[in-house]
Amino acid sequence: MEEGDCPVRRWEDLDIDILVKIFQSFDLFELTSGLAQVCSAWRLACSDQLLWKTLDLSVLKSNFIKIPLEPYVYVDCQSDTTLTRLLKICLNLSRGNILTLIFHYNLYVSDNQLTYTAERCPRLKRLVMPAWNRIKKTGICRAIRIWEDLESLTMPSIANPPYVMEEIARNCKKFAELKIMGPCDMLFANTLVEFLPNLKVLSVRCTMLSKPVLIIILDELKKLEVLNISHCLITEVPPAPKKILTKLDESILEKASRLRKFITCMSDSCIMCQRTRNDEGLMRWYKYEEDLWKVDEVRSLAI
């Protein structure tokens, strides 16, 4: 080596912590593009738990068309193949360290894909579900049985909620937070009271919510600390004609006063409230911003 020359360090000789820091700036597709195949040091860095606390698949949507029969969507085979391939890479690299899993609303996951995911991230604490079209009762129940540490669930509407809530009650003893992306009717409210009486956080924003349902939630969920009903259309008590309330009455506010946080918004000037009215209380999430459906005014317990 001539005088003044400096030894050249190879990429694979970089300290693992430095490699991890660099890889943290990469997106999901860059991280799974083959970096782990460069050398053993890079594979070790790619598998670091700091990179895999959250697996955010909201960057991926299915290529699908709507059909008139169940499951009411047809998903392109290539789209399924892409998702399966990405899941295998991510779940192998993550080594069971994923704590938060976020699906895009229009990522139509199959039972097999959901089960495969659950088996390889058993420590999951927070889950943001996709649409349910291709997920059957057996698939979601099998996954919930694996996710014993689940604390937080963001879910689209589901036609028959009791079996999901019952499975959560039976297996997820730390469960404390539920965010609903669809209707919250009397059946749903009674199901929460029966199976999840210890719920601490409930968000039912952007939907039609009757006053009797709201009263059941406030009266019967004794452990509830935070309730978010922002941008909901609150309707009067049946059998009166359906009437949208412009403000909450004193009886509701008094019941809600025991909560640590009661989040509401019923403003004519609010864009989200306008959208709920335009959608007639059934928010069509696919029409709006990509990130809107997976976040709301309540910070999740498990991040």
mmCIF file of C-alpha atoms in Angstrom:
data_model
loop_
_atom_site.group_PDB
_atom_site.id
_atom_site.type_symbol
_atom_site.label_atom_id
_atom_site.label_comp_id
_atom_site.label_asym_id
_atom_site.label_seq_id
_atom_site.Cartn_x
_atom_site.Cartn_y
_atom_site.Cartn_z
ATOM 1 C CA MET A 1 0.000 0.000 0.000
ATOM 2 C CA GLU A 2 1.422 3.363 -1.005
ATOM 3 C CA GLU A 3 1.954 6.073 1.567
ATOM 4 C CA GLY A 4 -1.223 8.087 2.131
ATOM 5 C CA ASP A 5 -3.535 5.310 0.953
ATOM 6 C CA CYS A 6 -6.394 4.394 3.310
ATOM 7 C CA PRO A 7 -7.774 0.881 3.643
ATOM 8 C CA VAL A 8 -11.136 0.522 1.883
ATOM 9 C CA ARG A 9 -13.857 -1.096 3.978
ATOM 10 C CA ARG A 10 -16.342 -3.303 2.244
ATOM 11 C CA TRP A 11 -20.106 -2.858 2.664
ATOM 12 C CA GLU A 12 -20.380 -6.236 4.355
ATOM 13 C CA ASP A 13 -17.822 -5.098 6.947
ATOM 14 C CA LEU A 14 -20.040 -2.269 8.174
ATOM 15 C CA ASP A 15 -21.224 -2.500 11.749
ATOM 16 C CA ILE A 16 -24.624 -4.228 11.952
ATOM 17 C CA ASP A 17 -26.149 -1.287 13.833
ATOM 18 C CA ILE A 18 -25.125 1.070 11.029
ATOM 19 C CA LEU A 19 -26.611 -1.238 8.406
ATOM 20 C CA VAL A 20 -29.868 -1.421 10.348
ATOM 21 C CA LYS A 21 -29.964 2.364 10.577
ATOM 22 C CA ILE A 22 -29.512 2.612 6.811
ATOM 23 C CA PHE A 23 -32.147 -0.052 6.126
ATOM 24 C CA GLN A 24 -34.667 1.773 8.317
ATOM 25 C CA SER A 25 -34.846 4.452 5.616
ATOM 26 C CA PHE A 26 -35.882 1.886 2.971
ATOM 27 C CA ASP A 27 -39.489 1.183 2.068
ATOM 28 C CA LEU A 28 -41.023 -2.276 2.147
ATOM 29 C CA PHE A 29 -40.294 -3.074 -1.482
ATOM 30 C CA GLU A 30 -36.665 -1.961 -1.220
ATOM 31 C CA LEU A 31 -36.176 -3.967 1.958
ATOM 32 C CA THR A 32 -37.520 -7.140 0.317
ATOM 33 C CA SER A 33 -35.813 -6.667 -3.063
ATOM 34 C CA GLY A 34 -32.894 -8.987 -2.301
ATOM 35 C CA LEU A 35 -30.770 -7.094 0.214
ATOM 36 C CA ALA A 36 -30.766 -10.115 2.524
ATOM 37 C CA GLN A 37 -29.091 -12.201 -0.199
ATOM 38 C CA VAL A 38 -26.028 -9.934 -0.493
ATOM 39 C CA CYS A 39 -24.140 -11.546 2.402
ATOM 40 C CA SER A 40 -24.641 -12.929 5.895
ATOM 41 C CA ALA A 41 -24.107 -9.532 7.533
ATOM 42 C CA TRP A 42 -26.767 -7.897 5.377
ATOM 43 C CA ARG A 43 -29.187 -10.743 6.055
ATOM 44 C CA LEU A 44 -28.609 -10.344 9.783
ATOM 45 C CA ALA A 45 -29.281 -6.602 9.497
ATOM 46 C CA CYS A 46 -32.392 -7.178 7.353
ATOM 47 C CA SER A 47 -33.771 -9.439 10.078
ATOM 48 C CA ASP A 48 -33.239 -6.979 12.917
ATOM 49 C CA GLN A 49 -36.367 -6.595 15.028
ATOM 50 C CA LEU A 50 -36.189 -2.781 14.753
ATOM 51 C CA LEU A 51 -37.144 -3.133 11.078
ATOM 52 C CA TRP A 52 -40.082 -5.415 11.745
ATOM 53 C CA LYS A 53 -42.060 -4.040 14.676
ATOM 54 C CA THR A 54 -44.616 -2.947 12.082
ATOM 55 C CA LEU A 55 -45.485 -4.623 8.813
ATOM 56 C CA ASP A 56 -47.455 -2.033 6.860
ATOM 57 C CA LEU A 57 -49.040 -3.681 3.840
ATOM 58 C CA SER A 58 -51.299 -0.699 3.177
ATOM 59 C CA VAL A 59 -48.941 0.101 0.280
ATOM 60 C CA LEU A 60 -50.305 -2.975 -1.513
ATOM 61 C CA LYS A 61 -53.786 -3.349 -3.047
ATOM 62 C CA SER A 62 -55.331 -6.276 -4.892
ATOM 63 C CA ASN A 63 -56.093 -6.062 -8.580
ATOM 64 C CA PHE A 64 -59.749 -7.105 -8.502
ATOM 65 C CA ILE A 65 -63.122 -6.814 -10.167
ATOM 66 C CA LYS A 66 -66.524 -6.982 -8.498
ATOM 67 C CA ILE A 67 -68.755 -9.965 -9.252
ATOM 68 C CA PRO A 68 -72.440 -10.633 -8.365
ATOM 69 C CA LEU A 69 -71.810 -13.782 -6.280
ATOM 70 C CA GLU A 70 -69.796 -14.508 -3.138
ATOM 71 C CA PRO A 71 -67.122 -13.455 -2.362
ATOM 72 C CA TYR A 72 -68.294 -10.562 -4.606
ATOM 73 C CA VAL A 73 -64.761 -9.909 -5.811
ATOM 74 C CA TYR A 74 -62.524 -11.732 -8.246
ATOM 75 C CA VAL A 75 -58.838 -11.216 -7.475
ATOM 76 C CA ASP A 76 -56.332 -11.466 -10.302
ATOM 77 C CA CYS A 77 -54.018 -14.489 -9.882
ATOM 78 C CA GLN A 78 -50.918 -12.355 -10.316
ATOM 79 C CA SER A 79 -52.106 -10.103 -7.497
ATOM 80 C CA ASP A 80 -52.439 -13.124 -5.204
ATOM 81 C CA THR A 81 -49.005 -14.374 -6.221
ATOM 82 C CA THR A 82 -47.435 -10.993 -5.488
ATOM 83 C CA LEU A 83 -48.985 -10.858 -2.014
ATOM 84 C CA THR A 84 -47.970 -14.439 -1.175
ATOM 85 C CA ARG A 85 -44.399 -13.803 -2.300
ATOM 86 C CA LEU A 86 -44.160 -10.573 -0.288
ATOM 87 C CA LEU A 87 -45.615 -12.238 2.807
ATOM 88 C CA LYS A 88 -43.091 -15.073 2.623
ATOM 89 C CA ILE A 89 -40.132 -12.696 2.371
ATOM 90 C CA CYS A 90 -41.351 -10.338 5.110
ATOM 91 C CA LEU A 91 -42.387 -13.062 7.537
ATOM 92 C CA ASN A 92 -39.123 -14.959 7.065
ATOM 93 C CA LEU A 93 -37.058 -11.837 7.668
ATOM 94 C CA SER A 94 -39.138 -10.667 10.617
ATOM 95 C CA ARG A 95 -38.503 -13.858 12.624
ATOM 96 C CA GLY A 96 -41.746 -13.508 14.572
ATOM 97 C CA ASN A 97 -41.052 -9.945 15.757
ATOM 98 C CA ILE A 98 -44.004 -8.178 14.092
ATOM 99 C CA LEU A 99 -46.180 -6.396 16.658
ATOM 100 C CA THR A 100 -48.344 -4.279 14.327
ATOM 101 C CA LEU A 101 -49.833 -5.554 11.078
ATOM 102 C CA ILE A 102 -51.679 -3.217 8.718
ATOM 103 C CA PHE A 103 -53.544 -4.380 5.614
ATOM 104 C CA HIS A 104 -54.961 -2.092 2.944
ATOM 105 C CA TYR A 105 -58.760 -2.069 2.921
ATOM 106 C CA ASN A 106 -58.729 -3.331 -0.682
ATOM 107 C CA LEU A 107 -56.098 -6.023 -0.177
ATOM 108 C CA TYR A 108 -58.263 -9.120 -0.482
ATOM 109 C CA VAL A 109 -56.493 -11.645 1.711
ATOM 110 C CA SER A 110 -57.445 -15.326 1.540
ATOM 111 C CA ASP A 111 -57.860 -17.703 4.478
ATOM 112 C CA ASN A 112 -54.568 -19.428 3.660
ATOM 113 C CA GLN A 113 -52.683 -16.123 3.474
ATOM 114 C CA LEU A 114 -54.148 -14.957 6.791
ATOM 115 C CA THR A 115 -53.340 -18.252 8.532
ATOM 116 C CA TYR A 116 -49.801 -18.247 7.129
ATOM 117 C CA THR A 117 -49.342 -14.692 8.416
ATOM 118 C CA ALA A 118 -50.730 -15.469 11.868
ATOM 119 C CA GLU A 119 -48.486 -18.495 12.331
ATOM 120 C CA ARG A 120 -45.386 -16.409 11.593
ATOM 121 C CA CYS A 121 -46.193 -13.353 13.686
ATOM 122 C CA PRO A 122 -47.669 -14.872 16.859
ATOM 123 C CA ARG A 123 -46.701 -11.874 19.028
ATOM 124 C CA LEU A 124 -49.042 -9.486 17.192
ATOM 125 C CA LYS A 125 -50.549 -6.716 19.316
ATOM 126 C CA ARG A 126 -52.255 -4.453 16.789
ATOM 127 C CA LEU A 127 -54.141 -5.522 13.654
ATOM 128 C CA VAL A 128 -55.749 -3.402 10.936
ATOM 129 C CA MET A 129 -57.902 -5.777 8.909
ATOM 130 C CA PRO A 130 -58.671 -5.664 5.184
ATOM 131 C CA ALA A 131 -62.117 -6.229 3.679
ATOM 132 C CA TRP A 132 -63.537 -9.613 4.726
ATOM 133 C CA ASN A 133 -64.754 -10.881 1.324
ATOM 134 C CA ARG A 134 -62.357 -13.838 1.053
ATOM 135 C CA ILE A 135 -61.905 -14.528 4.763
ATOM 136 C CA LYS A 136 -64.187 -17.182 6.213
ATOM 137 C CA LYS A 137 -65.168 -17.832 9.825
ATOM 138 C CA THR A 138 -62.657 -20.673 10.142
ATOM 139 C CA GLY A 139 -59.818 -18.496 8.815
ATOM 140 C CA ILE A 140 -60.249 -15.508 11.125
ATOM 141 C CA CYS A 141 -60.973 -17.701 14.166
ATOM 142 C CA ARG A 142 -57.837 -19.766 13.536
ATOM 143 C CA ALA A 143 -55.776 -16.571 13.317
ATOM 144 C CA ILE A 144 -57.283 -15.070 16.488
ATOM 145 C CA ARG A 145 -56.452 -18.246 18.427
ATOM 146 C CA ILE A 146 -52.794 -17.687 17.559
ATOM 147 C CA TRP A 147 -52.810 -13.976 18.408
ATOM 148 C CA GLU A 148 -53.085 -14.322 22.191
ATOM 149 C CA ASP A 149 -51.297 -10.974 22.729
ATOM 150 C CA LEU A 150 -53.687 -8.996 20.502
ATOM 151 C CA GLU A 151 -54.656 -5.696 22.115
ATOM 152 C CA SER A 152 -56.047 -3.607 19.275
ATOM 153 C CA LEU A 153 -58.201 -4.373 16.241
ATOM 154 C CA THR A 154 -59.357 -2.068 13.469
ATOM 155 C CA MET A 155 -62.029 -3.881 11.497
ATOM 156 C CA PRO A 156 -64.384 -3.251 8.574
ATOM 157 C CA SER A 157 -68.035 -4.081 8.968
ATOM 158 C CA ILE A 158 -68.894 -7.750 9.342
ATOM 159 C CA ALA A 159 -72.335 -9.272 8.870
ATOM 160 C CA ASN A 160 -72.129 -11.635 11.859
ATOM 161 C CA PRO A 161 -69.906 -10.131 14.583
ATOM 162 C CA PRO A 162 -70.611 -12.430 17.580
ATOM 163 C CA TYR A 163 -68.260 -15.251 16.574
ATOM 164 C CA VAL A 164 -65.342 -12.828 16.095
ATOM 165 C CA MET A 165 -65.922 -11.085 19.425
ATOM 166 C CA GLU A 166 -66.394 -14.419 21.192
ATOM 167 C CA GLU A 167 -63.121 -15.731 19.764
ATOM 168 C CA ILE A 168 -61.307 -12.582 20.891
ATOM 169 C CA ALA A 169 -62.811 -12.864 24.383
ATOM 170 C CA ARG A 170 -61.750 -16.489 24.641
ATOM 171 C CA ASN A 171 -58.168 -16.079 23.411
ATOM 172 C CA CYS A 172 -56.981 -12.456 23.699
ATOM 173 C CA LYS A 173 -56.929 -11.628 27.395
ATOM 174 C CA LYS A 174 -55.120 -8.311 26.868
ATOM 175 C CA PHE A 175 -57.578 -7.029 24.254
ATOM 176 C CA ALA A 176 -58.570 -3.435 25.021
ATOM 177 C CA GLU A 177 -59.177 -1.431 21.836
ATOM 178 C CA LEU A 178 -61.630 -1.787 18.955
ATOM 179 C CA LYS A 179 -61.991 0.520 15.976
ATOM 180 C CA ILE A 180 -64.948 -0.159 13.695
ATOM 181 C CA MET A 181 -64.877 0.986 10.074
ATOM 182 C CA GLY A 182 -68.517 0.126 9.406
ATOM 183 C CA PRO A 183 -71.997 0.109 10.982
ATOM 184 C CA CYS A 184 -72.440 -0.206 14.732
ATOM 185 C CA ASP A 185 -76.008 -1.410 15.215
ATOM 186 C CA MET A 186 -77.854 -2.893 18.188
ATOM 187 C CA LEU A 187 -76.526 -6.405 17.489
ATOM 188 C CA PHE A 188 -72.956 -5.127 17.452
ATOM 189 C CA ALA A 189 -73.402 -3.125 20.654
ATOM 190 C CA ASN A 190 -74.973 -6.065 22.506
ATOM 191 C CA THR A 191 -72.190 -8.323 21.251
ATOM 192 C CA LEU A 192 -69.562 -5.951 22.665
ATOM 193 C CA VAL A 193 -71.316 -5.884 26.017
ATOM 194 C CA GLU A 194 -71.578 -9.680 26.148
ATOM 195 C CA PHE A 195 -68.090 -10.639 24.999
ATOM 196 C CA LEU A 196 -65.862 -7.564 25.512
ATOM 197 C CA PRO A 197 -67.124 -5.919 28.717
ATOM 198 C CA ASN A 198 -63.579 -4.844 29.652
ATOM 199 C CA LEU A 199 -63.026 -2.839 26.479
ATOM 200 C CA LYS A 200 -61.141 0.395 27.217
ATOM 201 C CA VAL A 201 -61.127 2.160 23.843
ATOM 202 C CA LEU A 202 -63.893 2.128 21.230
ATOM 203 C CA SER A 203 -63.989 4.088 17.990
ATOM 204 C CA VAL A 204 -67.122 4.004 15.812
ATOM 205 C CA ARG A 205 -66.567 7.094 13.709
ATOM 206 C CA CYS A 206 -68.109 7.899 10.309
ATOM 207 C CA THR A 207 -71.232 5.731 10.567
ATOM 208 C CA MET A 208 -74.933 5.796 11.386
ATOM 209 C CA LEU A 209 -75.325 5.473 15.156
ATOM 210 C CA SER A 210 -78.697 5.393 16.883
ATOM 211 C CA LYS A 211 -79.172 6.991 20.272
ATOM 212 C CA PRO A 212 -80.240 3.669 21.914
ATOM 213 C CA VAL A 213 -77.036 2.016 20.689
ATOM 214 C CA LEU A 214 -74.966 4.881 22.061
ATOM 215 C CA ILE A 215 -76.730 4.588 25.423
ATOM 216 C CA ILE A 216 -76.006 0.846 25.622
ATOM 217 C CA ILE A 217 -72.326 1.500 24.933
ATOM 218 C CA LEU A 218 -72.115 4.218 27.589
ATOM 219 C CA ASP A 219 -74.151 2.340 30.206
ATOM 220 C CA GLU A 220 -72.936 -1.224 29.785
ATOM 221 C CA LEU A 221 -69.240 -0.967 28.881
ATOM 222 C CA LYS A 222 -68.232 -0.118 32.441
ATOM 223 C CA LYS A 223 -64.458 -0.191 31.819
ATOM 224 C CA LEU A 224 -64.607 2.087 28.767
ATOM 225 C CA GLU A 225 -62.196 5.026 29.025
ATOM 226 C CA VAL A 226 -62.180 6.456 25.496
ATOM 227 C CA LEU A 227 -65.090 6.652 23.037
ATOM 228 C CA ASN A 228 -64.755 8.195 19.589
ATOM 229 C CA ILE A 229 -67.987 8.863 17.672
ATOM 230 C CA SER A 230 -66.565 11.594 15.468
ATOM 231 C CA HIS A 231 -68.398 12.299 12.191
ATOM 232 C CA CYS A 232 -71.235 9.896 13.035
ATOM 233 C CA LEU A 233 -74.850 10.518 12.067
ATOM 234 C CA ILE A 234 -76.664 10.234 15.402
ATOM 235 C CA THR A 235 -80.306 9.247 14.958
ATOM 236 C CA GLU A 236 -83.229 9.682 17.339
ATOM 237 C CA VAL A 237 -84.952 6.930 19.285
ATOM 238 C CA PRO A 238 -87.287 4.661 17.264
ATOM 239 C CA PRO A 239 -90.198 4.416 16.530
ATOM 240 C CA ALA A 240 -89.943 8.114 15.753
ATOM 241 C CA PRO A 241 -89.079 8.892 12.125
ATOM 242 C CA LYS A 242 -85.362 8.743 11.463
ATOM 243 C CA LYS A 243 -84.064 12.102 12.553
ATOM 244 C CA ILE A 244 -80.424 13.180 12.454
ATOM 245 C CA LEU A 245 -79.486 15.016 15.629
ATOM 246 C CA THR A 246 -77.534 18.239 15.265
ATOM 247 C CA LYS A 247 -76.100 17.975 18.770
ATOM 248 C CA LEU A 248 -75.947 15.537 21.659
ATOM 249 C CA ASP A 249 -78.460 16.048 24.450
ATOM 250 C CA GLU A 250 -77.603 16.475 28.121
ATOM 251 C CA SER A 251 -78.448 12.876 29.043
ATOM 252 C CA ILE A 252 -75.799 11.549 26.642
ATOM 253 C CA LEU A 253 -73.217 14.095 27.741
ATOM 254 C CA GLU A 254 -73.845 13.232 31.387
ATOM 255 C CA LYS A 255 -73.346 9.517 30.744
ATOM 256 C CA ALA A 256 -70.160 10.284 28.800
ATOM 257 C CA SER A 257 -68.756 12.492 31.551
ATOM 258 C CA ARG A 258 -67.287 9.446 33.324
ATOM 259 C CA LEU A 259 -65.004 8.768 30.349
ATOM 260 C CA ARG A 260 -61.426 9.962 30.247
ATOM 261 C CA LYS A 261 -61.973 11.076 26.660
ATOM 262 C CA PHE A 262 -65.166 11.470 24.633
ATOM 263 C CA ILE A 263 -64.443 12.525 21.061
ATOM 264 C CA THR A 264 -67.236 13.922 18.923
ATOM 265 C CA CYS A 265 -67.643 15.996 15.790
ATOM 266 C CA MET A 266 -71.022 16.929 14.302
ATOM 267 C CA SER A 267 -70.034 20.027 12.366
ATOM 268 C CA ASP A 268 -71.546 21.087 9.058
ATOM 269 C CA SER A 269 -68.185 22.550 8.105
ATOM 270 C CA CYS A 270 -66.237 19.341 8.782
ATOM 271 C CA ILE A 271 -65.233 17.530 5.582
ATOM 272 C CA MET A 272 -65.441 14.123 7.249
ATOM 273 C CA CYS A 273 -68.940 14.845 8.578
ATOM 274 C CA GLN A 274 -69.967 15.965 5.093
ATOM 275 C CA ARG A 275 -68.605 12.727 3.641
ATOM 276 C CA THR A 276 -70.552 10.629 6.154
ATOM 277 C CA ARG A 277 -73.755 12.447 5.224
ATOM 278 C CA ASN A 278 -73.057 12.051 1.517
ATOM 279 C CA ASP A 279 -72.419 8.329 2.062
ATOM 280 C CA GLU A 280 -75.639 8.131 4.132
ATOM 281 C CA GLY A 281 -73.840 6.812 7.190
ATOM 282 C CA LEU A 282 -72.019 4.003 5.397
ATOM 283 C CA MET A 283 -68.581 5.408 4.680
ATOM 284 C CA ARG A 284 -67.174 4.248 1.363
ATOM 285 C CA TRP A 285 -63.553 4.262 2.455
ATOM 286 C CA TYR A 286 -62.203 3.290 -0.949
ATOM 287 C CA LYS A 287 -63.237 6.687 -2.314
ATOM 288 C CA TYR A 288 -61.018 8.669 0.011
ATOM 289 C CA GLU A 289 -57.389 9.176 1.008
ATOM 290 C CA GLU A 290 -55.248 6.048 1.220
ATOM 291 C CA ASP A 291 -54.381 6.373 4.916
ATOM 292 C CA LEU A 292 -57.737 7.612 6.169
ATOM 293 C CA TRP A 293 -59.289 4.265 7.053
ATOM 294 C CA LYS A 294 -56.404 2.955 9.173
ATOM 295 C CA VAL A 295 -55.991 5.959 11.484
ATOM 296 C CA ASP A 296 -58.395 8.088 13.452
ATOM 297 C CA GLU A 297 -58.551 10.572 16.298
ATOM 298 C CA VAL A 298 -57.540 7.963 18.893
ATOM 299 C CA ARG A 299 -53.923 6.901 19.117
ATOM 300 C CA SER A 300 -53.746 3.105 19.181
ATOM 301 C CA LEU A 301 -52.759 1.329 22.367
ATOM 302 C CA ALA A 302 -50.378 -0.980 20.521
ATOM 303 C CA ILE A 303 -48.059 0.774 18.041
#
